[in-house]
PDB file of N, CA, C and O in Angstrom:
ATOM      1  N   UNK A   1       3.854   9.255  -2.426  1.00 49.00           N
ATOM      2  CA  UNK A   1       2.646   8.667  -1.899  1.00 49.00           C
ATOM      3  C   UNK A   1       2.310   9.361  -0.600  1.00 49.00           C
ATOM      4  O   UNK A   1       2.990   9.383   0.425  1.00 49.00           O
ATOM      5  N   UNK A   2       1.110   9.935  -0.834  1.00 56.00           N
ATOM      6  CA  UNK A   2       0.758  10.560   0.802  1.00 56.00           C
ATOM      7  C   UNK A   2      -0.088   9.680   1.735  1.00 56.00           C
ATOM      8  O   UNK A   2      -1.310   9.827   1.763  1.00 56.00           O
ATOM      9  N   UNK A   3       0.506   8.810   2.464  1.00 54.00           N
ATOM     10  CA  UNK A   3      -0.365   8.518   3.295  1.00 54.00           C
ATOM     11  C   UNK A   3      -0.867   9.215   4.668  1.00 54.00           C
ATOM     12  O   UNK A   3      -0.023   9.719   5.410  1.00 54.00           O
ATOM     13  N   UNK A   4      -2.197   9.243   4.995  1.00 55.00           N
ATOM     14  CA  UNK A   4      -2.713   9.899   6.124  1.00 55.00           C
ATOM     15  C   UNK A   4      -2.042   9.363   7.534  1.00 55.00           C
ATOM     16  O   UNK A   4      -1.450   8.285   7.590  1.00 55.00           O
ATOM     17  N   UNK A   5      -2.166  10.040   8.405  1.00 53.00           N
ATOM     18  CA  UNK A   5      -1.540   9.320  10.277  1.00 53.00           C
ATOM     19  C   UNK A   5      -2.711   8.433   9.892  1.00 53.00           C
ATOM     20  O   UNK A   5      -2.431   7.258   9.651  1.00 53.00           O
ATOM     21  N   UNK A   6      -4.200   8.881   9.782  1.00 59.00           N
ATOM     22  CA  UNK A   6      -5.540   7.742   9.687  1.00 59.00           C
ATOM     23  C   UNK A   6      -4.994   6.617   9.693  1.00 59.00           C
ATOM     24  O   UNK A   6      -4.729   5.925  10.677  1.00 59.00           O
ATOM     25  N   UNK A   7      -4.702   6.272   7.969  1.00 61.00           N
ATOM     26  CA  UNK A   7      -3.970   5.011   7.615  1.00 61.00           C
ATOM     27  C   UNK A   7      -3.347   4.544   7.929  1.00 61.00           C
ATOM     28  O   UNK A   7      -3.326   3.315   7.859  1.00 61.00           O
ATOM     29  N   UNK A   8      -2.500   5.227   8.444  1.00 58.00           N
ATOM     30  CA  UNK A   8      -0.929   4.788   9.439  1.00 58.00           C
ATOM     31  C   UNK A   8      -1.988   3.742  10.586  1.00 58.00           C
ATOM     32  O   UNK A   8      -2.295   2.558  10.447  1.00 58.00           O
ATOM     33  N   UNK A   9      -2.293   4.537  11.506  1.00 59.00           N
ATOM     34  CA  UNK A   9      -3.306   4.241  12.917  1.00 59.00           C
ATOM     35  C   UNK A   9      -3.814   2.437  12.244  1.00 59.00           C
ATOM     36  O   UNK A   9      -3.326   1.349  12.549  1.00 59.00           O
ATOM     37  N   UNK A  10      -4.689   2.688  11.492  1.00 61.00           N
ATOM     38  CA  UNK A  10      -5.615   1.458  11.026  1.00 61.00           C
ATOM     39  C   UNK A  10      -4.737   0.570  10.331  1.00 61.00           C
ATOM     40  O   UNK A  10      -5.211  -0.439   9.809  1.00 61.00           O
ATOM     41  N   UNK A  11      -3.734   0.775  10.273  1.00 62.00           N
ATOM     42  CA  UNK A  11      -2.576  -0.312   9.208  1.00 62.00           C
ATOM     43  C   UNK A  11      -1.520  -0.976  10.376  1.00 62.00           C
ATOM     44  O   UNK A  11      -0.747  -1.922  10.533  1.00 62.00           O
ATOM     45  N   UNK A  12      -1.951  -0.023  10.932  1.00 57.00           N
ATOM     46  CA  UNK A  12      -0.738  -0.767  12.382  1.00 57.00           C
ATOM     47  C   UNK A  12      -1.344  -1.659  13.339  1.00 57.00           C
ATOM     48  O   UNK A  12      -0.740  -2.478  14.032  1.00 57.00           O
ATOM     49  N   UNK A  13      -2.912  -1.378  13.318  1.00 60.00           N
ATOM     50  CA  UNK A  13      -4.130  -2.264  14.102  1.00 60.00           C
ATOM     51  C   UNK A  13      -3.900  -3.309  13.363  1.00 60.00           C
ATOM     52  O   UNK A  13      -3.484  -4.378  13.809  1.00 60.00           O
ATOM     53  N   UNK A  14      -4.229  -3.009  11.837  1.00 59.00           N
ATOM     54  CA  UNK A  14      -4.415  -4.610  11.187  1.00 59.00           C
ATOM     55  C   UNK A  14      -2.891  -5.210  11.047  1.00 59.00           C
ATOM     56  O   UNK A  14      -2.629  -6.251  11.649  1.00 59.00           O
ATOM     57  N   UNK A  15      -2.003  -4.635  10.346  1.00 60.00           N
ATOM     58  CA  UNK A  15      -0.585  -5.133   9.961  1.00 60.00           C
ATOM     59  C   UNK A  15      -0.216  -5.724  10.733  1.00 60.00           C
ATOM     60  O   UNK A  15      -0.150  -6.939  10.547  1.00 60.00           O
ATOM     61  N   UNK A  16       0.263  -5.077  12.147  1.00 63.00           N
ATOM     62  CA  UNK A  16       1.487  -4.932  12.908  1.00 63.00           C
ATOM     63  C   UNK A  16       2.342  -3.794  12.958  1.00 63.00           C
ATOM     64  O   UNK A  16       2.370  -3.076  11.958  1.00 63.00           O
ATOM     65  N   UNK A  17       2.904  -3.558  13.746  1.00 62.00           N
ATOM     66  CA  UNK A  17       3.891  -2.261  13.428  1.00 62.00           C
ATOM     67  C   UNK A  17       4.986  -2.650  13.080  1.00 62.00           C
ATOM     68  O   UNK A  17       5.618  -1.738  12.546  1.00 62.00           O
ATOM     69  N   UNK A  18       5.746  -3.983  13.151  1.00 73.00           N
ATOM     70  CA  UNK A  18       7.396  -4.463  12.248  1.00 73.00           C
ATOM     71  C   UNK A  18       6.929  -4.257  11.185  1.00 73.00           C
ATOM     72  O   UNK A  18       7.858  -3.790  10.526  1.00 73.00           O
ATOM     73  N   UNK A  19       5.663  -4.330  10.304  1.00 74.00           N
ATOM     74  CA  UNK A  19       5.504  -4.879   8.883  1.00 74.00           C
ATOM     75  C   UNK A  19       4.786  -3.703   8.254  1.00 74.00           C
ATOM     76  O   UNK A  19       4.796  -3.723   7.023  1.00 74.00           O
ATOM     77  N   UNK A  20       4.076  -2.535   8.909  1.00 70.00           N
ATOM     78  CA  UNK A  20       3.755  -1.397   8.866  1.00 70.00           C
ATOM     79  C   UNK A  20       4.812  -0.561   8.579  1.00 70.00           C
ATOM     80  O   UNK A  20       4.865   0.230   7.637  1.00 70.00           O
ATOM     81  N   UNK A  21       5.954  -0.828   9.724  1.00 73.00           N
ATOM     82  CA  UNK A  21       7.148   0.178   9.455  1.00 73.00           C
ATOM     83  C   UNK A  21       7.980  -0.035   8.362  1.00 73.00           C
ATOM     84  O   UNK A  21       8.621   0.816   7.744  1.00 73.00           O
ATOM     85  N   UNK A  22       7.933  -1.017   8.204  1.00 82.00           N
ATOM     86  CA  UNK A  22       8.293  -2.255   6.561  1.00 82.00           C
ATOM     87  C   UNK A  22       8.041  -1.453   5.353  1.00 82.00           C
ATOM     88  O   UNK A  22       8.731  -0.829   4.546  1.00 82.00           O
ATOM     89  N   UNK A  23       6.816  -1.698   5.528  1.00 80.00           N
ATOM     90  CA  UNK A  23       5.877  -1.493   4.203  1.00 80.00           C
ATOM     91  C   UNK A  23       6.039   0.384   4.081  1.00 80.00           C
ATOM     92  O   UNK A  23       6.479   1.009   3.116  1.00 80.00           O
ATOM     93  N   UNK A  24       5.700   0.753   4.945  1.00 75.00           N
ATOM     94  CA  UNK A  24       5.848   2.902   4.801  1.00 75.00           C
ATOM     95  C   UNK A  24       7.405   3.098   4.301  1.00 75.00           C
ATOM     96  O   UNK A  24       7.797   3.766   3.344  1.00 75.00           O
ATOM     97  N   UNK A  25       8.360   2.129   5.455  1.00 77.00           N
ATOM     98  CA  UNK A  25       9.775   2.768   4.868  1.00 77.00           C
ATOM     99  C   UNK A  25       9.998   2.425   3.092  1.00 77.00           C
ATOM    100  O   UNK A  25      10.494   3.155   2.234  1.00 77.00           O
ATOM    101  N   UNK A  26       9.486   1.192   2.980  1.00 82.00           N
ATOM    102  CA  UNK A  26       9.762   1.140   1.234  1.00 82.00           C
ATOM    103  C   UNK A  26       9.059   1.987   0.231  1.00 82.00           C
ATOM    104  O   UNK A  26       9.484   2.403  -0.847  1.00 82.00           O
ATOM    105  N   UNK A  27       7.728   2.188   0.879  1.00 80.00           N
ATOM    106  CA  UNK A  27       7.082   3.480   0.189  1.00 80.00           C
ATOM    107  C   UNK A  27       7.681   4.206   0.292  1.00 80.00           C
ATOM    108  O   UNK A  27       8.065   4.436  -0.855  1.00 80.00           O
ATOM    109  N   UNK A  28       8.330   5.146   1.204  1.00 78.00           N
ATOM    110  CA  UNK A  28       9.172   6.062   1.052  1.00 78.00           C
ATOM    111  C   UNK A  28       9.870   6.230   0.543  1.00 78.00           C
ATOM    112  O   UNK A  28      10.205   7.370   0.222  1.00 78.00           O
ATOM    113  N   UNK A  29      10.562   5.002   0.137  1.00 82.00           N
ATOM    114  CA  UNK A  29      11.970   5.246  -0.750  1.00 82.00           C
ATOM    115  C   UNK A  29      11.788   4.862  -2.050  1.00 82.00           C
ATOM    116  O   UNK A  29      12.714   4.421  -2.732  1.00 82.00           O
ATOM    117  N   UNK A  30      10.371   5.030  -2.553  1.00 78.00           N
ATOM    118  CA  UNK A  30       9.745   5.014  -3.512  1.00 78.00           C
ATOM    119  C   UNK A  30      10.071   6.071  -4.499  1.00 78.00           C
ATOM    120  O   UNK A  30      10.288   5.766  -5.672  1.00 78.00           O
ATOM    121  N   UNK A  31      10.125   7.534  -4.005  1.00 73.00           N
ATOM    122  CA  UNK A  31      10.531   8.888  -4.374  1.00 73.00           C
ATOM    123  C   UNK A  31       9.258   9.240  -4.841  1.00 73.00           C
ATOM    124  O   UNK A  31       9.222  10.258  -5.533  1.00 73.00           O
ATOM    125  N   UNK A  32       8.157   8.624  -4.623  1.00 72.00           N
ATOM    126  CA  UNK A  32       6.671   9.351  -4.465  1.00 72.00           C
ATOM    127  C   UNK A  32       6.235   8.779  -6.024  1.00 72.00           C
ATOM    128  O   UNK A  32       5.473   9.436  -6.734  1.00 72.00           O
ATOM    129  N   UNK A  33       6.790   7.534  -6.441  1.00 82.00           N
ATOM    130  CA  UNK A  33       6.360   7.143  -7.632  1.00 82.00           C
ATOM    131  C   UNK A  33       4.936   5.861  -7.270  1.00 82.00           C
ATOM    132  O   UNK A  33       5.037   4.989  -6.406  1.00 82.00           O
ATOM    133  N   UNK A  34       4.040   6.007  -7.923  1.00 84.00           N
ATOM    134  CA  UNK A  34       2.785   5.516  -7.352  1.00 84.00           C
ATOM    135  C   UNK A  34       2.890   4.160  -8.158  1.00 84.00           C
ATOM    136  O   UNK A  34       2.210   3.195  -7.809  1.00 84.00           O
ATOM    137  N   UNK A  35       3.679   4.099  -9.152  1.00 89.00           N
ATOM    138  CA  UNK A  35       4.044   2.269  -9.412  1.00 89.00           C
ATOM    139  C   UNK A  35       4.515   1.562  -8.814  1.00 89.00           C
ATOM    140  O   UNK A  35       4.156   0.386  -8.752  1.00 89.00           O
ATOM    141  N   UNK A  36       5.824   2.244  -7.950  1.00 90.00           N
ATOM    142  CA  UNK A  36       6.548   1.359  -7.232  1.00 90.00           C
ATOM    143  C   UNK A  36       5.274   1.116  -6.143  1.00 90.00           C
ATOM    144  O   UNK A  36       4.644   0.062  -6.050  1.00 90.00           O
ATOM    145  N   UNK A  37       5.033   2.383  -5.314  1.00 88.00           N
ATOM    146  CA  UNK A  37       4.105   2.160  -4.109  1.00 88.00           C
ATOM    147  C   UNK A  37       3.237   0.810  -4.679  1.00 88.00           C
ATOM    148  O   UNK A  37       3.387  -0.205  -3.999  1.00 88.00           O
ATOM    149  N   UNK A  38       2.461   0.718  -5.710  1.00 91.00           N
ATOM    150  CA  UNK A  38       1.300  -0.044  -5.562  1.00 91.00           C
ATOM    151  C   UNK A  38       2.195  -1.668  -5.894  1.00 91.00           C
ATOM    152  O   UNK A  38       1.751  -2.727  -5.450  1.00 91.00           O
ATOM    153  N   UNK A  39       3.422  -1.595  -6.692  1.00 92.00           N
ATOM    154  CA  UNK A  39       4.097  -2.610  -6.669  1.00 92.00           C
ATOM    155  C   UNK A  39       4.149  -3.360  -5.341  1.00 92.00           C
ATOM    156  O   UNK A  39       3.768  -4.523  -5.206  1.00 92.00           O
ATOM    157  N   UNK A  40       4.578  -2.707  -4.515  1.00 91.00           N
ATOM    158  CA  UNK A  40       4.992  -3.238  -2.538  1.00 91.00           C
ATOM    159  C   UNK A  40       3.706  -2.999  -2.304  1.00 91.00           C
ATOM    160  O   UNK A  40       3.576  -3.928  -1.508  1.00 91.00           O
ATOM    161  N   UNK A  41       2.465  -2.437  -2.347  1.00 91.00           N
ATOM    162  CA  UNK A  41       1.214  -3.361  -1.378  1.00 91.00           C
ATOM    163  C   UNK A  41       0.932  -3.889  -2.167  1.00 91.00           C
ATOM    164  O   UNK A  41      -0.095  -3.992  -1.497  1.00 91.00           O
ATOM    165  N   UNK A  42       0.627  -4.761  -3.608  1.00 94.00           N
ATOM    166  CA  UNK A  42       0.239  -5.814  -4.646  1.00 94.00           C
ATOM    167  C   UNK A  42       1.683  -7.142  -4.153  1.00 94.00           C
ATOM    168  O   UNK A  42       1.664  -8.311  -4.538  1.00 94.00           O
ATOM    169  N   UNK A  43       2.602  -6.632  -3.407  1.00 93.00           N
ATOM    170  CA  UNK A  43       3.289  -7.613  -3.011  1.00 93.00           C
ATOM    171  C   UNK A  43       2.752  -8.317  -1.570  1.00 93.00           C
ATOM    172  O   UNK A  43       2.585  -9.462  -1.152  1.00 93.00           O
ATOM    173  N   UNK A  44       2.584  -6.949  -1.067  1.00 91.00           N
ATOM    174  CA  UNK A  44       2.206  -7.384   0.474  1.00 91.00           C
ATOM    175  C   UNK A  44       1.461  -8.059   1.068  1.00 91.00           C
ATOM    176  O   UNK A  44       1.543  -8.660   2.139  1.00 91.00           O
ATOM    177  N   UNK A  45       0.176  -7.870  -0.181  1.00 92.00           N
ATOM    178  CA  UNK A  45      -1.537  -8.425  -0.381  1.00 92.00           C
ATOM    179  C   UNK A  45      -0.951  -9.838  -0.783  1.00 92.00           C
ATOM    180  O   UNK A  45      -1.549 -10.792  -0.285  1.00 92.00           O
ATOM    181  N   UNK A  46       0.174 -10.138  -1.644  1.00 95.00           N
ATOM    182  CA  UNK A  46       0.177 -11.122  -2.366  1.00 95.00           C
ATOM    183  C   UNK A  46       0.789 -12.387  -0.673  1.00 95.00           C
ATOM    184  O   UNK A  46       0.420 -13.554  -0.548  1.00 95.00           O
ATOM    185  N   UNK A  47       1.647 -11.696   0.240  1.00 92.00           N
ATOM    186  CA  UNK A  47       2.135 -12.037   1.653  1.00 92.00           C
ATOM    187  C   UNK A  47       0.808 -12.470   2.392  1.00 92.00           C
ATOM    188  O   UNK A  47       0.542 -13.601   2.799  1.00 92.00           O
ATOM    189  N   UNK A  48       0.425 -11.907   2.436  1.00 91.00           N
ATOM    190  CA  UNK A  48      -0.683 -11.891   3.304  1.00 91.00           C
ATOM    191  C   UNK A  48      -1.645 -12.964   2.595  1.00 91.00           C
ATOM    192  O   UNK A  48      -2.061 -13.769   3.428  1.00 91.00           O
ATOM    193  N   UNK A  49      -2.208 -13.252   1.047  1.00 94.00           N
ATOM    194  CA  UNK A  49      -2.763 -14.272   0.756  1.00 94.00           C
ATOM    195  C   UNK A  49      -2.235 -15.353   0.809  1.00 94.00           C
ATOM    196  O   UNK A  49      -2.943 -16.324   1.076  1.00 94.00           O
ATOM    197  N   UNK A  50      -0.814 -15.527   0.571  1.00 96.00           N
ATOM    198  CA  UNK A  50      -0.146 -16.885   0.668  1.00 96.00           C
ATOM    199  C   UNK A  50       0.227 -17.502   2.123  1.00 96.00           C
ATOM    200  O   UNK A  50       0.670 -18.604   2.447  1.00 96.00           O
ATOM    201  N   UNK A  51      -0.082 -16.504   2.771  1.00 94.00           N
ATOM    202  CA  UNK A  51       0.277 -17.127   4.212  1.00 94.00           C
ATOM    203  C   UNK A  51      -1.151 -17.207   4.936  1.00 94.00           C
ATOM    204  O   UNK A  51      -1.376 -17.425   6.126  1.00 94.00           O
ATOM    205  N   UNK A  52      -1.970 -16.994   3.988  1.00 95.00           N
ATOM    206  CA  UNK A  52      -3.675 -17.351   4.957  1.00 95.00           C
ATOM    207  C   UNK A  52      -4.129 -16.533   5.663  1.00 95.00           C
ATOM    208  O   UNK A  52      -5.113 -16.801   6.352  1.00 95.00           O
ATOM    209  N   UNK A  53      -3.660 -15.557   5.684  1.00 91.00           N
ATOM    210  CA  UNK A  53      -4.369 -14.430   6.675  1.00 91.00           C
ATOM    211  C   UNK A  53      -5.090 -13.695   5.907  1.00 91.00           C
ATOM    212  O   UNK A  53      -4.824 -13.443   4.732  1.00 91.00           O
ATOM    213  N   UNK A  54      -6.293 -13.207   6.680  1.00 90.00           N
ATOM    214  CA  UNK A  54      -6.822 -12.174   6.126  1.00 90.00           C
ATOM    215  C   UNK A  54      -6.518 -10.588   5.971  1.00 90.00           C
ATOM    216  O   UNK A  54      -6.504  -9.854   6.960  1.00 90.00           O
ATOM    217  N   UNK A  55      -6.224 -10.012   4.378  1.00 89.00           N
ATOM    218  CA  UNK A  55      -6.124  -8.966   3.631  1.00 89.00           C
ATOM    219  C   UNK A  55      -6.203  -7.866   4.836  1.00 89.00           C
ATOM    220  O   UNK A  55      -7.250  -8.374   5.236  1.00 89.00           O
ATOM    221  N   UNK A  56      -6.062  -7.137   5.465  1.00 85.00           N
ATOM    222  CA  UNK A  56      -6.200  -5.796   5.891  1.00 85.00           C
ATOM    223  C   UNK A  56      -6.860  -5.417   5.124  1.00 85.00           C
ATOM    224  O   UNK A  56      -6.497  -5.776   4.003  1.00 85.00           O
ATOM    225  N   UNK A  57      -8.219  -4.477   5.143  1.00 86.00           N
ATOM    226  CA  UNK A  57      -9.327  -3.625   4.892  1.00 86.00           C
ATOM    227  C   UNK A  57      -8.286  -2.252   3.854  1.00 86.00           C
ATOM    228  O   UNK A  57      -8.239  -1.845   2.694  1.00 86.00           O
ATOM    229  N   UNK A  58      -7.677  -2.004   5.039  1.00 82.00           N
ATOM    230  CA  UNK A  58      -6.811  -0.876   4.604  1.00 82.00           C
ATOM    231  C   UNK A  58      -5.822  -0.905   3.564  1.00 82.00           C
ATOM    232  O   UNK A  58      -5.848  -0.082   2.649  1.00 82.00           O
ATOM    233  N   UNK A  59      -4.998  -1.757   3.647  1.00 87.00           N
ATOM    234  CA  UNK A  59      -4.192  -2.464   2.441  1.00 87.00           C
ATOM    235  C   UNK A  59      -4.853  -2.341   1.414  1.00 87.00           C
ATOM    236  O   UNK A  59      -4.460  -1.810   0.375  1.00 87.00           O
ATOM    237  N   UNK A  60      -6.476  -3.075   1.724  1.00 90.00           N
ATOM    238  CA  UNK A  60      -7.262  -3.090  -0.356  1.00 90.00           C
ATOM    239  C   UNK A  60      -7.189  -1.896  -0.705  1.00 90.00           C
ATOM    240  O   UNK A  60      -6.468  -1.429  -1.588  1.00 90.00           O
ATOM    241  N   UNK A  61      -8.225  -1.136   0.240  1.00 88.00           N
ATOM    242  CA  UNK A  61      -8.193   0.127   0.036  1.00 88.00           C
ATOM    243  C   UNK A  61      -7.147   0.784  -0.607  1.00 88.00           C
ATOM    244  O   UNK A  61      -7.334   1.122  -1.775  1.00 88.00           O
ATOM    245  N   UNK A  62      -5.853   1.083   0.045  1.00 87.00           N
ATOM    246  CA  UNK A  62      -4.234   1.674   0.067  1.00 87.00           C
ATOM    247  C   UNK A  62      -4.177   1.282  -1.969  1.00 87.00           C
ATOM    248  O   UNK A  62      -4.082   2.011  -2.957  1.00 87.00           O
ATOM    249  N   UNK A  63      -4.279  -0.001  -1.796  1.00 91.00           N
ATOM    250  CA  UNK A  63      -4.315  -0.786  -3.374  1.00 91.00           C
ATOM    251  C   UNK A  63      -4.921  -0.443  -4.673  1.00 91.00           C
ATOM    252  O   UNK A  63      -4.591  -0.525  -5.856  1.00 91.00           O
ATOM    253  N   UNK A  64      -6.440   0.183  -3.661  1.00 92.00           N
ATOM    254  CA  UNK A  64      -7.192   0.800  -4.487  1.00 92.00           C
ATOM    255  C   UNK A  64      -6.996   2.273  -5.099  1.00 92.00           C
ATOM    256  O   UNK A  64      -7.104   2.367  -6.322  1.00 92.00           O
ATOM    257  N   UNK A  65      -6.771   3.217  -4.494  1.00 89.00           N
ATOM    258  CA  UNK A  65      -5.832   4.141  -4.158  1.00 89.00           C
ATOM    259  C   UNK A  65      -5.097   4.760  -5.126  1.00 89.00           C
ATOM    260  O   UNK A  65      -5.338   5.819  -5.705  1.00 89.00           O
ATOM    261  N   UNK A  66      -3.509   3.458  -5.344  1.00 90.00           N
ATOM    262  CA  UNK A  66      -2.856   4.004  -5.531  1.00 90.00           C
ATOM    263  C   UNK A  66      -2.908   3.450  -7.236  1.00 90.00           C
ATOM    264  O   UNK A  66      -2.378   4.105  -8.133  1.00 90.00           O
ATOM    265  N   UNK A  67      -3.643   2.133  -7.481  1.00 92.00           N
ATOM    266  CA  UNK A  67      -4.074   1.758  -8.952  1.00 92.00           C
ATOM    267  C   UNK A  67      -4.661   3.071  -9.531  1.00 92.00           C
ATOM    268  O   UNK A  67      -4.490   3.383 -10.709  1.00 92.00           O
ATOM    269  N   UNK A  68      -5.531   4.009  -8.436  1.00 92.00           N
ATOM    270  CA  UNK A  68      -6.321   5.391  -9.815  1.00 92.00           C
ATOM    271  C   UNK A  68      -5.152   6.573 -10.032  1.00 92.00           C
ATOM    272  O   UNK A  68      -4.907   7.327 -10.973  1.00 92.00           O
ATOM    273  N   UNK A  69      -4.543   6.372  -8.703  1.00 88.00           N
ATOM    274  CA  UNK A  69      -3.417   7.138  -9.136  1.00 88.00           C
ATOM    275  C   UNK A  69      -2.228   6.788 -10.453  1.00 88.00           C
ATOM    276  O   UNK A  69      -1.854   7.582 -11.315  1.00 88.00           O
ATOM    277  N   UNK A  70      -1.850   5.505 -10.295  1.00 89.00           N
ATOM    278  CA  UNK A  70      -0.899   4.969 -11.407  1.00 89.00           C
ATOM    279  C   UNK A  70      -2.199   5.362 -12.697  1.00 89.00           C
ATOM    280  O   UNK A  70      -1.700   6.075 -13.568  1.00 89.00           O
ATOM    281  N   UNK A  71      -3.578   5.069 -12.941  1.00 90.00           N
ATOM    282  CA  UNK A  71      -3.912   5.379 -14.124  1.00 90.00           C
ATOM    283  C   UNK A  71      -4.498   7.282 -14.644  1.00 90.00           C
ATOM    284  O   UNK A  71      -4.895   7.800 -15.687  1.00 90.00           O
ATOM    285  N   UNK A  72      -4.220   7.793 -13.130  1.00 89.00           N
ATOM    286  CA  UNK A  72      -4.384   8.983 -13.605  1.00 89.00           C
ATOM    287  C   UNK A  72      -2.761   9.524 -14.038  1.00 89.00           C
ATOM    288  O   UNK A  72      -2.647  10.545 -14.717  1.00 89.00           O
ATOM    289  N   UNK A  73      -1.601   8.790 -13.608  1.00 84.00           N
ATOM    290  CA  UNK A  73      -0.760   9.496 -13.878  1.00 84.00           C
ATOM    291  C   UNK A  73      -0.233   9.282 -15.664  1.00 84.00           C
ATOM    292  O   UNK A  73       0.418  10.028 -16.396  1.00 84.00           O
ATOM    293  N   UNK A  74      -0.914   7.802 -15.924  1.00 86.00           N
ATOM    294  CA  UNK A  74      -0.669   7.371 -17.127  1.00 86.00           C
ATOM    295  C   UNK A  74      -1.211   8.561 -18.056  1.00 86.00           C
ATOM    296  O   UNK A  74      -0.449   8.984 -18.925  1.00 86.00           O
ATOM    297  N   UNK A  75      -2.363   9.067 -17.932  1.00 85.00           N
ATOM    298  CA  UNK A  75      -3.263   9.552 -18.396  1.00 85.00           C
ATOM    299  C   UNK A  75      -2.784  11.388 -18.498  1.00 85.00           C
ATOM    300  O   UNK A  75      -3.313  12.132 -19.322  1.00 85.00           O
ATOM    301  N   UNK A  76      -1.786  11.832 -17.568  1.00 79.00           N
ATOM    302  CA  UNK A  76      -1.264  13.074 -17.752  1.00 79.00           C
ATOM    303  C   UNK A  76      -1.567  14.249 -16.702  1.00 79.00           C
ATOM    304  O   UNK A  76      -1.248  15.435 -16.783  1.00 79.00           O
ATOM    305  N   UNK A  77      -2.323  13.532 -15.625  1.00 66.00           N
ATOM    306  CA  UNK A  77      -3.468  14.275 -15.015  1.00 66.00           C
ATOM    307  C   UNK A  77      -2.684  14.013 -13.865  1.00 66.00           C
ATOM    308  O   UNK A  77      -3.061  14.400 -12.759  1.00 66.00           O
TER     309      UNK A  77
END
């Protein structure tokens, strides 16, 4: 998963940085597989709705993202 510094910057505004550094280190140890990635922010989104806060912008986005990636990878591309 490549995320930009951009994203980094705007995920640490909205997140936090404990839960930013959270969320990148498990992506990382993802091994660049875009199921797991979208698995941990479809979890994170799921954190963030159950505790009442509002979604990070960036998160949907991140979500959005990495869903065309999981269906381009389905796809061979």
């Amino acid at each position: 998963m490549k995320t930009t510094a951009g994203d980094l910057k705007n995920m640490s505004q909205q997140m936090g940085s404990g839960e930013l550094a959270e969320l990148v280190h498990q992506m990382e140890q993802s091994e660049d597989d875009p199921r797991q990635c979208y698995a941990l922010v479809k979890e994170r989104i799921t954190e963030f709705r159950d505790s009442g806060r509002d979604i990070p912008d960036v998160l949907t986005k991140l979500e959005r993202r990495l869903m065309t990636e999981c269906m381009l990878a389905s796809q061979g591309r």
